């Protein structure tokens, strides 16, 4: 067996839609390669005798090096197939994963993957049976998969709404899952969650799915929490980038997490409007903003300890109490005082003074550990926010606009 099982829950099915690379045939006697599904990326494909070479380009340049690739192999014979990837920009970053059913994914064993030319090129040997399979930089969670997951959540939990908050550049709807506090006449306190601004950042997406499922569960803690706090979760901020297999940007070539301030893109404008609604309501307060991403290792970008947040000291209390509950997930707190960088974190803290963080998960962090720890982070988030007295926090509408 050349693969190591990962264990991704089956609700993360990848919807296979036709989008990118409507190419000339790339096939030989052994197999056919294609990129005819949502999230696929092959920029060019070359047949070299029995093997293939794929070129991977970013959507535009310059760009943060998150070289995304995703392609399907349809075998014509059983046996081994050699496929190499050549990056025109950046170098190899994501360990290849394979799915034989479009739902479950396995890491391709490292002994079948060889980096060449300092990571500019990667050669992999793929074991072929009789059925097509997908090889991808990270697992696929398509727009369709988010849609069915969100609809399933709403069907299960009557207190949840699925609200359209805007459209992407290519006209894909952007949705939020939302719960409203059950005591609507009192102070309305909100937690807002964002994800998938950067398409390849699947490890962060897994954390967000587990986190959101925990805060929208029927546990006593989550029920108490939702009685007091509203929760708004936008799991797929960049649906075009995900559909097109982009490395980082939306289809206008913009890094969405550098647009919180200028707000030049419809995706970030939709998010801003959501925050405007909180700011414009004299009874509403933002208590926490989390934005889920991926990077080399697990970490949280936070405010500095000197920057006063409201609620005060939430970040330290939260991260410490979560850390006490597990030994399988290492992470660090990275304090960042960079108010000029127009990220969701800096915007949210600058406008509301609420703790605002980038929840970063390592690219290759064990998937089960991501989900387990995200459940703990969600539980501790709820427990600690509930520990602050609503009256002490009060209503602070100064410097909102
Ligand atoms: Zn990111």
Short mmCIF file of C-alpha atoms and ligand atoms in Angstrom, two decimals:
data_model
loop_
_atom_site.label_atom_id
_atom_site.label_comp_id
_atom_site.label_asym_id
_atom_site.label_seq_id
_atom_site.Cartn_x
_atom_site.Cartn_y
_atom_site.Cartn_z
CA UNK A 1 0.00 0.00 0.00
CA UNK A 2 1.55 3.25 -1.07
CA UNK A 3 -0.66 5.56 0.82
CA UNK A 4 -1.12 6.50 4.45
CA UNK A 5 -4.68 7.03 5.47
CA UNK A 6 -5.62 10.46 6.67
CA UNK A 7 -9.15 10.04 7.89
CA UNK A 8 -11.11 12.94 6.51
CA UNK A 9 -14.76 12.89 7.46
CA UNK A 10 -17.04 11.91 4.63
CA UNK A 11 -19.03 15.14 4.71
CA UNK A 12 -16.06 16.79 3.06
CA UNK A 13 -16.94 15.38 -0.31
CA UNK A 14 -15.49 17.12 -3.28
CA UNK A 15 -17.97 18.19 -5.86
CA UNK A 16 -16.52 17.60 -9.27
CA UNK A 17 -17.45 20.46 -11.53
CA UNK A 18 -16.04 21.28 -14.89
CA UNK A 19 -13.99 24.48 -14.92
CA UNK A 20 -10.35 24.98 -15.69
CA UNK A 21 -7.93 23.74 -18.31
CA UNK A 22 -10.16 22.65 -21.14
CA UNK A 23 -7.09 21.29 -22.85
CA UNK A 24 -5.99 19.20 -25.72
CA UNK A 25 -5.62 15.58 -24.74
CA UNK A 26 -2.76 14.67 -22.48
CA UNK A 27 -2.46 10.91 -22.77
CA UNK A 28 -0.21 8.05 -23.67
CA UNK A 29 -0.65 4.27 -23.71
CA UNK A 30 -0.64 4.09 -19.91
CA UNK A 31 -3.00 6.83 -18.81
CA UNK A 32 -4.84 10.04 -19.48
CA UNK A 33 -4.43 13.19 -17.37
CA UNK A 34 -7.01 15.94 -17.03
CA UNK A 35 -7.94 18.98 -14.96
CA UNK A 36 -11.61 18.98 -15.75
CA UNK A 37 -13.02 19.44 -12.24
CA UNK A 38 -13.45 22.18 -9.66
CA UNK A 39 -10.22 23.08 -7.93
CA UNK A 40 -8.01 21.46 -10.57
CA UNK A 41 -4.80 23.06 -11.78
CA UNK A 42 -2.57 21.95 -14.63
CA UNK A 43 -1.06 24.84 -16.58
CA UNK A 44 0.45 22.65 -19.30
CA UNK A 45 0.94 18.93 -19.78
CA UNK A 46 3.59 17.10 -21.80
CA UNK A 47 3.82 13.44 -22.69
CA UNK A 48 7.34 12.04 -22.45
CA UNK A 49 7.15 8.44 -23.60
CA UNK A 50 5.59 6.49 -20.75
CA UNK A 51 5.61 9.41 -18.33
CA UNK A 52 4.08 12.86 -18.01
CA UNK A 53 5.35 16.27 -17.11
CA UNK A 54 2.95 18.88 -15.78
CA UNK A 55 3.80 22.55 -15.59
CA UNK A 56 2.23 24.52 -12.76
CA UNK A 57 1.91 28.30 -13.04
CA UNK A 58 0.40 30.73 -10.54
CA UNK A 59 -2.68 32.69 -11.55
CA UNK A 60 -0.57 35.86 -11.72
CA UNK A 61 2.67 37.28 -10.31
CA UNK A 62 4.10 38.30 -7.93
CA UNK A 63 2.42 35.97 -5.53
CA UNK A 64 2.95 34.26 -2.21
CA UNK A 65 4.48 30.82 -2.94
CA UNK A 66 1.61 28.39 -2.38
CA UNK A 67 2.01 26.29 -5.53
CA UNK A 68 -1.27 24.50 -5.95
CA UNK A 69 -1.66 21.53 -8.26
CA UNK A 70 -4.54 19.13 -8.68
CA UNK A 71 -5.17 16.68 -11.50
CA UNK A 72 -6.94 13.45 -12.35
CA UNK A 73 -5.33 10.30 -13.67
CA UNK A 74 -7.44 7.86 -15.70
CA UNK A 75 -5.51 4.60 -16.08
CA UNK A 76 -5.49 2.63 -19.30
CA UNK A 77 -3.39 -0.11 -17.74
CA UNK A 78 -2.59 -1.13 -14.20
CA UNK A 79 0.94 -0.56 -12.92
CA UNK A 80 3.16 2.41 -12.12
CA UNK A 81 2.95 5.83 -13.71
CA UNK A 82 5.63 8.49 -13.49
CA UNK A 83 4.35 12.06 -13.32
CA UNK A 84 6.61 15.02 -12.73
CA UNK A 85 5.56 18.51 -11.80
CA UNK A 86 7.59 21.53 -12.82
CA UNK A 87 6.88 24.82 -11.07
CA UNK A 88 7.34 27.91 -13.20
CA UNK A 89 7.32 30.02 -10.02
CA UNK A 90 8.10 29.13 -6.43
CA UNK A 91 8.98 25.60 -5.39
CA UNK A 92 7.37 22.45 -4.09
CA UNK A 93 5.47 23.00 -0.85
CA UNK A 94 2.50 20.65 -0.50
CA UNK A 95 2.98 16.93 -0.08
CA UNK A 96 0.80 15.19 -2.68
CA UNK A 97 -2.45 13.62 -1.53
CA UNK A 98 -4.51 11.11 -3.42
CA UNK A 99 -8.20 10.32 -3.53
CA UNK A 100 -9.65 7.28 -5.25
CA UNK A 101 -13.27 8.13 -4.44
CA UNK A 102 -13.29 11.94 -4.35
CA UNK A 103 -14.12 11.87 -0.61
CA UNK A 104 -11.34 10.26 1.36
CA UNK A 105 -7.75 11.31 0.95
CA UNK A 106 -4.41 9.75 1.70
CA UNK A 107 -0.93 11.15 1.76
CA UNK A 108 1.22 9.60 -0.96
CA UNK A 109 4.14 7.95 0.81
CA UNK A 110 7.27 10.11 0.65
CA UNK A 111 9.34 7.32 -0.86
CA UNK A 112 7.32 7.70 -4.07
CA UNK A 113 7.87 11.45 -4.26
CA UNK A 114 11.26 12.93 -5.17
CA UNK A 115 12.17 16.59 -5.19
CA UNK A 116 14.60 17.69 -7.89
CA UNK A 117 16.32 20.97 -8.75
CA UNK A 118 15.88 22.39 -5.26
CA UNK A 119 12.15 21.82 -5.32
CA UNK A 120 11.50 23.38 -8.74
CA UNK A 121 10.55 19.92 -9.91
CA UNK A 122 8.93 16.92 -8.24
CA UNK A 123 8.79 13.41 -9.62
CA UNK A 124 6.16 11.01 -8.32
CA UNK A 125 5.43 7.40 -9.00
CA UNK A 126 1.72 6.67 -8.89
CA UNK A 127 0.26 3.23 -8.50
CA UNK A 128 -2.58 2.69 -10.96
CA UNK A 129 -5.48 0.33 -10.57
CA UNK A 130 -8.36 0.35 -13.01
CA UNK A 131 -10.25 3.41 -11.69
CA UNK A 132 -9.53 7.15 -12.08
CA UNK A 133 -8.04 8.98 -9.10
CA UNK A 134 -7.09 12.53 -8.17
CA UNK A 135 -3.68 13.76 -7.05
CA UNK A 136 -3.77 17.11 -5.30
CA UNK A 137 -1.59 19.51 -3.32
CA UNK A 138 -4.17 19.36 -0.53
CA UNK A 139 -7.55 17.72 -0.18
CA UNK A 140 -10.38 19.28 -2.17
CA UNK A 141 -13.26 21.00 -0.45
CA UNK A 142 -15.25 22.52 -3.27
CA UNK A 143 -17.94 25.17 -3.23
CA UNK A 144 -20.49 22.37 -3.62
CA UNK A 145 -19.09 20.57 -0.59
CA UNK A 146 -19.41 23.73 1.51
CA UNK A 147 -22.94 24.20 0.26
CA UNK A 148 -24.07 20.73 1.20
CA UNK A 149 -22.31 20.92 4.55
CA UNK A 150 -23.95 24.25 5.37
CA UNK A 151 -27.37 23.07 4.23
CA UNK A 152 -26.95 19.97 6.36
CA UNK A 153 -26.12 22.15 9.38
CA UNK A 154 -29.22 24.28 8.85
CA UNK A 155 -31.42 21.18 8.44
CA UNK A 156 -30.10 19.78 11.72
CA UNK A 157 -30.20 22.97 13.77
CA UNK A 158 -33.36 25.09 13.56
CA UNK A 159 -31.63 28.09 15.18
CA UNK A 160 -29.26 28.40 12.21
CA UNK A 161 -29.75 30.49 9.11
CA UNK A 162 -27.75 30.39 5.91
CA UNK A 163 -27.55 33.95 4.64
CA UNK A 164 -26.17 35.13 1.33
CA UNK A 165 -23.85 38.05 2.06
CA UNK A 166 -22.67 38.85 -1.46
CA UNK A 167 -21.26 37.54 -4.72
CA UNK A 168 -17.74 36.87 -5.91
CA UNK A 169 -16.25 38.48 -9.02
CA UNK A 170 -17.44 35.54 -11.14
CA UNK A 171 -20.88 35.69 -9.52
CA UNK A 172 -20.63 32.83 -7.07
CA UNK A 173 -22.72 33.49 -3.97
CA UNK A 174 -20.93 33.94 -0.65
CA UNK A 175 -22.79 32.60 2.36
CA UNK A 176 -22.67 32.95 6.12
CA UNK A 177 -24.02 30.51 8.67
CA UNK A 178 -25.56 32.58 11.39
CA UNK A 179 -27.17 32.20 14.77
CA UNK A 180 -28.80 35.11 16.58
CA UNK A 181 -28.83 35.36 20.39
CA UNK A 182 -32.09 34.24 21.90
CA UNK A 183 -32.43 37.43 23.97
CA UNK A 184 -32.52 39.90 21.12
CA UNK A 185 -33.51 42.96 23.12
CA UNK A 186 -30.38 42.83 25.26
CA UNK A 187 -26.83 43.64 24.31
CA UNK A 188 -26.08 41.64 21.16
CA UNK A 189 -22.55 40.25 21.28
CA UNK A 190 -21.00 38.65 18.22
CA UNK A 191 -18.27 36.25 17.27
CA UNK A 192 -17.35 36.39 13.59
CA UNK A 193 -15.38 33.70 11.76
CA UNK A 194 -13.87 33.78 8.28
CA UNK A 195 -12.18 31.12 6.18
CA UNK A 196 -10.66 30.25 2.84
CA UNK A 197 -9.58 33.71 1.74
CA UNK A 198 -6.57 31.81 0.41
CA UNK A 199 -7.70 28.82 -1.65
CA UNK A 200 -4.95 26.24 -0.90
CA UNK A 201 -5.22 26.65 2.87
CA UNK A 202 -7.11 23.45 3.55
CA UNK A 203 -5.58 22.69 6.93
CA UNK A 204 -7.10 25.94 8.20
CA UNK A 205 -10.38 24.97 6.55
CA UNK A 206 -10.44 21.67 8.46
CA UNK A 207 -9.94 23.59 11.70
CA UNK A 208 -12.75 25.96 10.81
CA UNK A 209 -15.21 23.16 9.97
CA UNK A 210 -14.60 21.49 13.33
CA UNK A 211 -14.71 24.82 15.16
CA UNK A 212 -17.96 25.89 13.52
CA UNK A 213 -19.55 22.48 14.10
CA UNK A 214 -18.69 22.80 17.80
CA UNK A 215 -20.16 26.25 18.32
CA UNK A 216 -23.30 25.23 16.41
CA UNK A 217 -23.73 21.93 18.26
CA UNK A 218 -26.55 21.03 20.66
CA UNK A 219 -24.29 20.72 23.70
CA UNK A 220 -25.12 22.55 26.90
CA UNK A 221 -22.09 24.81 26.56
CA UNK A 222 -22.85 25.76 22.96
CA UNK A 223 -26.52 26.33 23.74
CA UNK A 224 -25.63 28.63 26.66
CA UNK A 225 -23.15 30.39 24.44
CA UNK A 226 -25.62 31.00 21.64
CA UNK A 227 -28.22 32.29 24.08
CA UNK A 228 -25.89 35.20 24.73
CA UNK A 229 -23.66 35.45 21.63
CA UNK A 230 -24.49 35.64 17.96
CA UNK A 231 -22.16 33.69 15.70
CA UNK A 232 -21.50 34.43 12.04
CA UNK A 233 -19.29 32.05 10.05
CA UNK A 234 -18.23 32.70 6.46
CA UNK A 235 -16.42 29.48 5.56
CA UNK A 236 -15.70 30.21 1.90
CA UNK A 237 -14.58 33.79 1.31
CA UNK A 238 -12.93 33.15 -2.05
CA UNK A 239 -15.16 30.75 -4.00
CA UNK A 240 -13.69 31.75 -7.38
CA UNK A 241 -10.14 31.13 -6.23
CA UNK A 242 -11.13 27.71 -4.90
CA UNK A 243 -13.03 26.78 -8.08
CA UNK A 244 -10.15 27.88 -10.30
CA UNK A 245 -7.45 26.13 -8.31
CA UNK A 246 -5.72 29.44 -7.52
CA UNK A 247 -2.60 29.70 -5.40
CA UNK A 248 -3.76 32.69 -3.40
CA UNK A 249 -5.71 35.43 -5.17
CA UNK A 250 -9.27 36.05 -6.29
CA UNK A 251 -9.87 36.21 -10.05
CA UNK A 252 -8.98 39.91 -10.14
CA UNK A 253 -5.49 38.98 -8.99
CA UNK A 254 -6.01 40.41 -5.50
CA UNK A 255 -4.90 38.90 -2.23
CA UNK A 256 -8.18 39.24 -0.32
CA UNK A 257 -6.39 39.32 3.02
CA UNK A 258 -4.58 42.49 1.92
CA UNK A 259 -7.81 44.24 1.00
CA UNK A 260 -9.35 44.88 4.44
CA UNK A 261 -9.15 48.64 4.34
CA UNK A 262 -9.20 49.39 0.63
CA UNK A 263 -12.15 46.97 0.15
CA UNK A 264 -11.76 47.01 -3.61
CA UNK A 265 -13.13 43.47 -4.14
CA UNK A 266 -16.71 42.19 -3.89
CA UNK A 267 -15.62 39.35 -1.58
CA UNK A 268 -14.12 41.69 1.03
CA UNK A 269 -16.93 44.19 0.54
CA UNK A 270 -19.39 41.46 1.51
CA UNK A 271 -17.41 40.81 4.69
CA UNK A 272 -17.22 44.52 5.47
CA UNK A 273 -20.97 44.91 5.15
CA UNK A 274 -21.43 42.16 7.67
CA UNK A 275 -19.18 44.04 10.11
CA UNK A 276 -20.92 47.33 9.25
CA UNK A 277 -24.19 45.79 10.38
CA UNK A 278 -22.66 45.10 13.80
CA UNK A 279 -21.08 48.54 14.00
CA UNK A 280 -24.26 50.33 12.92
CA UNK A 281 -26.47 48.63 15.49
CA UNK A 282 -26.15 50.52 18.78
CA UNK A 283 -26.93 47.34 20.71
CA UNK A 284 -24.39 45.12 18.95
CA UNK A 285 -20.78 44.47 19.96
CA UNK A 286 -18.08 42.45 18.29
CA UNK A 287 -16.35 40.27 20.89
CA UNK A 288 -14.05 38.16 18.74
CA UNK A 289 -12.91 37.71 15.15
CA UNK A 290 -11.05 34.62 13.93
CA UNK A 291 -9.79 34.14 10.40
CA UNK A 292 -8.65 30.62 9.48
CA UNK A 293 -5.51 30.12 7.36
CA UNK A 294 -2.58 27.77 6.78
CA UNK A 295 1.16 28.22 6.91
CA UNK A 296 4.25 26.15 7.69
CA UNK A 297 3.27 25.46 11.31
CA UNK A 298 0.45 25.89 13.79
CA UNK A 299 0.28 29.39 15.21
CA UNK A 300 -1.97 32.30 16.08
CA UNK A 301 -1.23 35.83 14.91
CA UNK A 302 -2.56 38.00 17.68
CA UNK A 303 -2.46 41.51 19.05
CA UNK A 304 0.58 42.30 21.16
CA UNK A 305 0.24 41.93 24.92
CA UNK A 306 0.45 45.71 25.22
CA UNK A 307 -2.50 46.29 22.94
CA UNK A 308 -5.65 46.40 25.00
CA UNK A 309 -8.47 44.29 23.67
CA UNK A 310 -12.05 44.16 24.80
CA UNK A 311 -12.67 41.66 26.37
CA UNK A 312 -9.34 42.18 28.10
CA UNK A 313 -6.73 39.41 28.16
CA UNK A 314 -9.00 37.09 26.25
CA UNK A 315 -6.27 35.88 23.92
CA UNK A 316 -3.85 34.75 26.62
CA UNK A 317 -6.58 33.10 28.67
CA UNK A 318 -8.01 31.31 25.66
CA UNK A 319 -4.78 29.98 24.22
CA UNK A 320 -3.47 28.91 27.62
CA UNK A 321 -6.60 27.08 28.65
CA UNK A 322 -6.81 25.26 25.33
CA UNK A 323 -3.14 24.32 25.52
CA UNK A 324 -3.68 22.77 28.95
CA UNK A 325 -6.17 20.36 27.45
CA UNK A 326 -4.00 18.65 24.89
CA UNK A 327 -0.51 17.36 24.21
CA UNK A 328 -1.02 16.39 20.57
CA UNK A 329 -1.11 19.85 19.04
CA UNK A 330 1.79 22.29 19.31
CA UNK A 331 1.24 25.90 18.47
CA UNK A 332 2.71 29.29 19.16
CA UNK A 333 1.34 32.73 19.73
CA UNK A 334 2.91 35.27 17.38
CA UNK A 335 2.22 38.82 18.46
CA UNK A 336 1.99 41.15 15.53
CA UNK A 337 1.73 44.86 15.81
CA UNK A 338 1.33 45.73 12.18
CA UNK A 339 -1.71 47.89 11.99
CA UNK A 340 -0.90 49.17 8.51
CA UNK A 341 -1.15 45.77 6.81
CA UNK A 342 -4.77 45.56 5.61
CA UNK A 343 -5.62 42.11 6.91
CA UNK A 344 -8.89 40.97 8.47
CA UNK A 345 -7.11 40.81 11.83
CA UNK A 346 -5.81 44.37 11.75
CA UNK A 347 -9.05 45.75 10.37
CA UNK A 348 -11.22 44.04 12.92
CA UNK A 349 -9.05 45.00 15.87
CA UNK A 350 -8.62 48.56 14.59
CA UNK A 351 -12.32 49.09 14.13
CA UNK A 352 -13.80 47.23 17.09
CA UNK A 353 -11.00 46.71 19.61
CA UNK A 354 -12.14 43.10 19.87
CA UNK A 355 -9.51 40.35 20.00
CA UNK A 356 -8.87 39.53 16.36
CA UNK A 357 -6.67 36.68 15.29
CA UNK A 358 -5.38 34.72 12.37
CA UNK A 359 -5.78 31.04 13.22
CA UNK A 360 -2.99 29.40 11.23
CA UNK A 361 -2.63 25.65 10.88
CA UNK A 362 0.46 23.89 9.51
CA UNK A 363 0.12 22.70 5.92
CA UNK A 364 0.76 19.08 6.82
CA UNK A 365 -0.45 18.98 10.42
CA UNK A 366 -2.17 15.68 11.16
CA UNK A 367 -5.78 16.10 10.11
CA UNK A 368 -7.27 14.32 13.10
CA UNK A 369 -5.23 16.55 15.43
CA UNK A 370 -6.46 19.66 13.62
CA UNK A 371 -10.09 18.71 14.15
CA UNK A 372 -9.68 17.50 17.73
CA UNK A 373 -7.81 20.61 18.77
CA UNK A 374 -10.27 22.89 16.98
CA UNK A 375 -13.08 21.39 19.05
CA UNK A 376 -11.08 22.23 22.19
CA UNK A 377 -10.32 25.75 20.95
CA UNK A 378 -14.03 26.26 20.25
CA UNK A 379 -15.08 24.96 23.67
CA UNK A 380 -12.54 27.11 25.51
CA UNK A 381 -13.47 30.13 23.42
CA UNK A 382 -17.10 29.72 24.50
CA UNK A 383 -16.27 29.01 28.12
CA UNK A 384 -13.97 32.01 28.45
CA UNK A 385 -16.15 34.50 26.61
CA UNK A 386 -19.05 33.44 28.83
CA UNK A 387 -16.92 34.13 31.90
CA UNK A 388 -16.84 37.86 31.13
CA UNK A 389 -19.70 39.77 32.66
CA UNK A 390 -21.82 41.34 29.98
CA UNK A 391 -22.40 44.46 32.07
CA UNK A 392 -18.69 44.98 32.70
CA UNK A 393 -17.96 44.76 29.01
CA UNK A 394 -20.74 47.22 28.35
CA UNK A 395 -21.53 49.01 25.17
CA UNK A 396 -18.65 50.79 23.59
CA UNK A 397 -19.58 52.32 20.31
CA UNK A 398 -16.74 54.82 20.17
CA UNK A 399 -14.36 54.85 17.21
CA UNK A 400 -16.41 52.40 15.20
CA UNK A 401 -16.38 54.18 11.90
ZN1 LIG B 1 -3.61 32.59 4.33
#
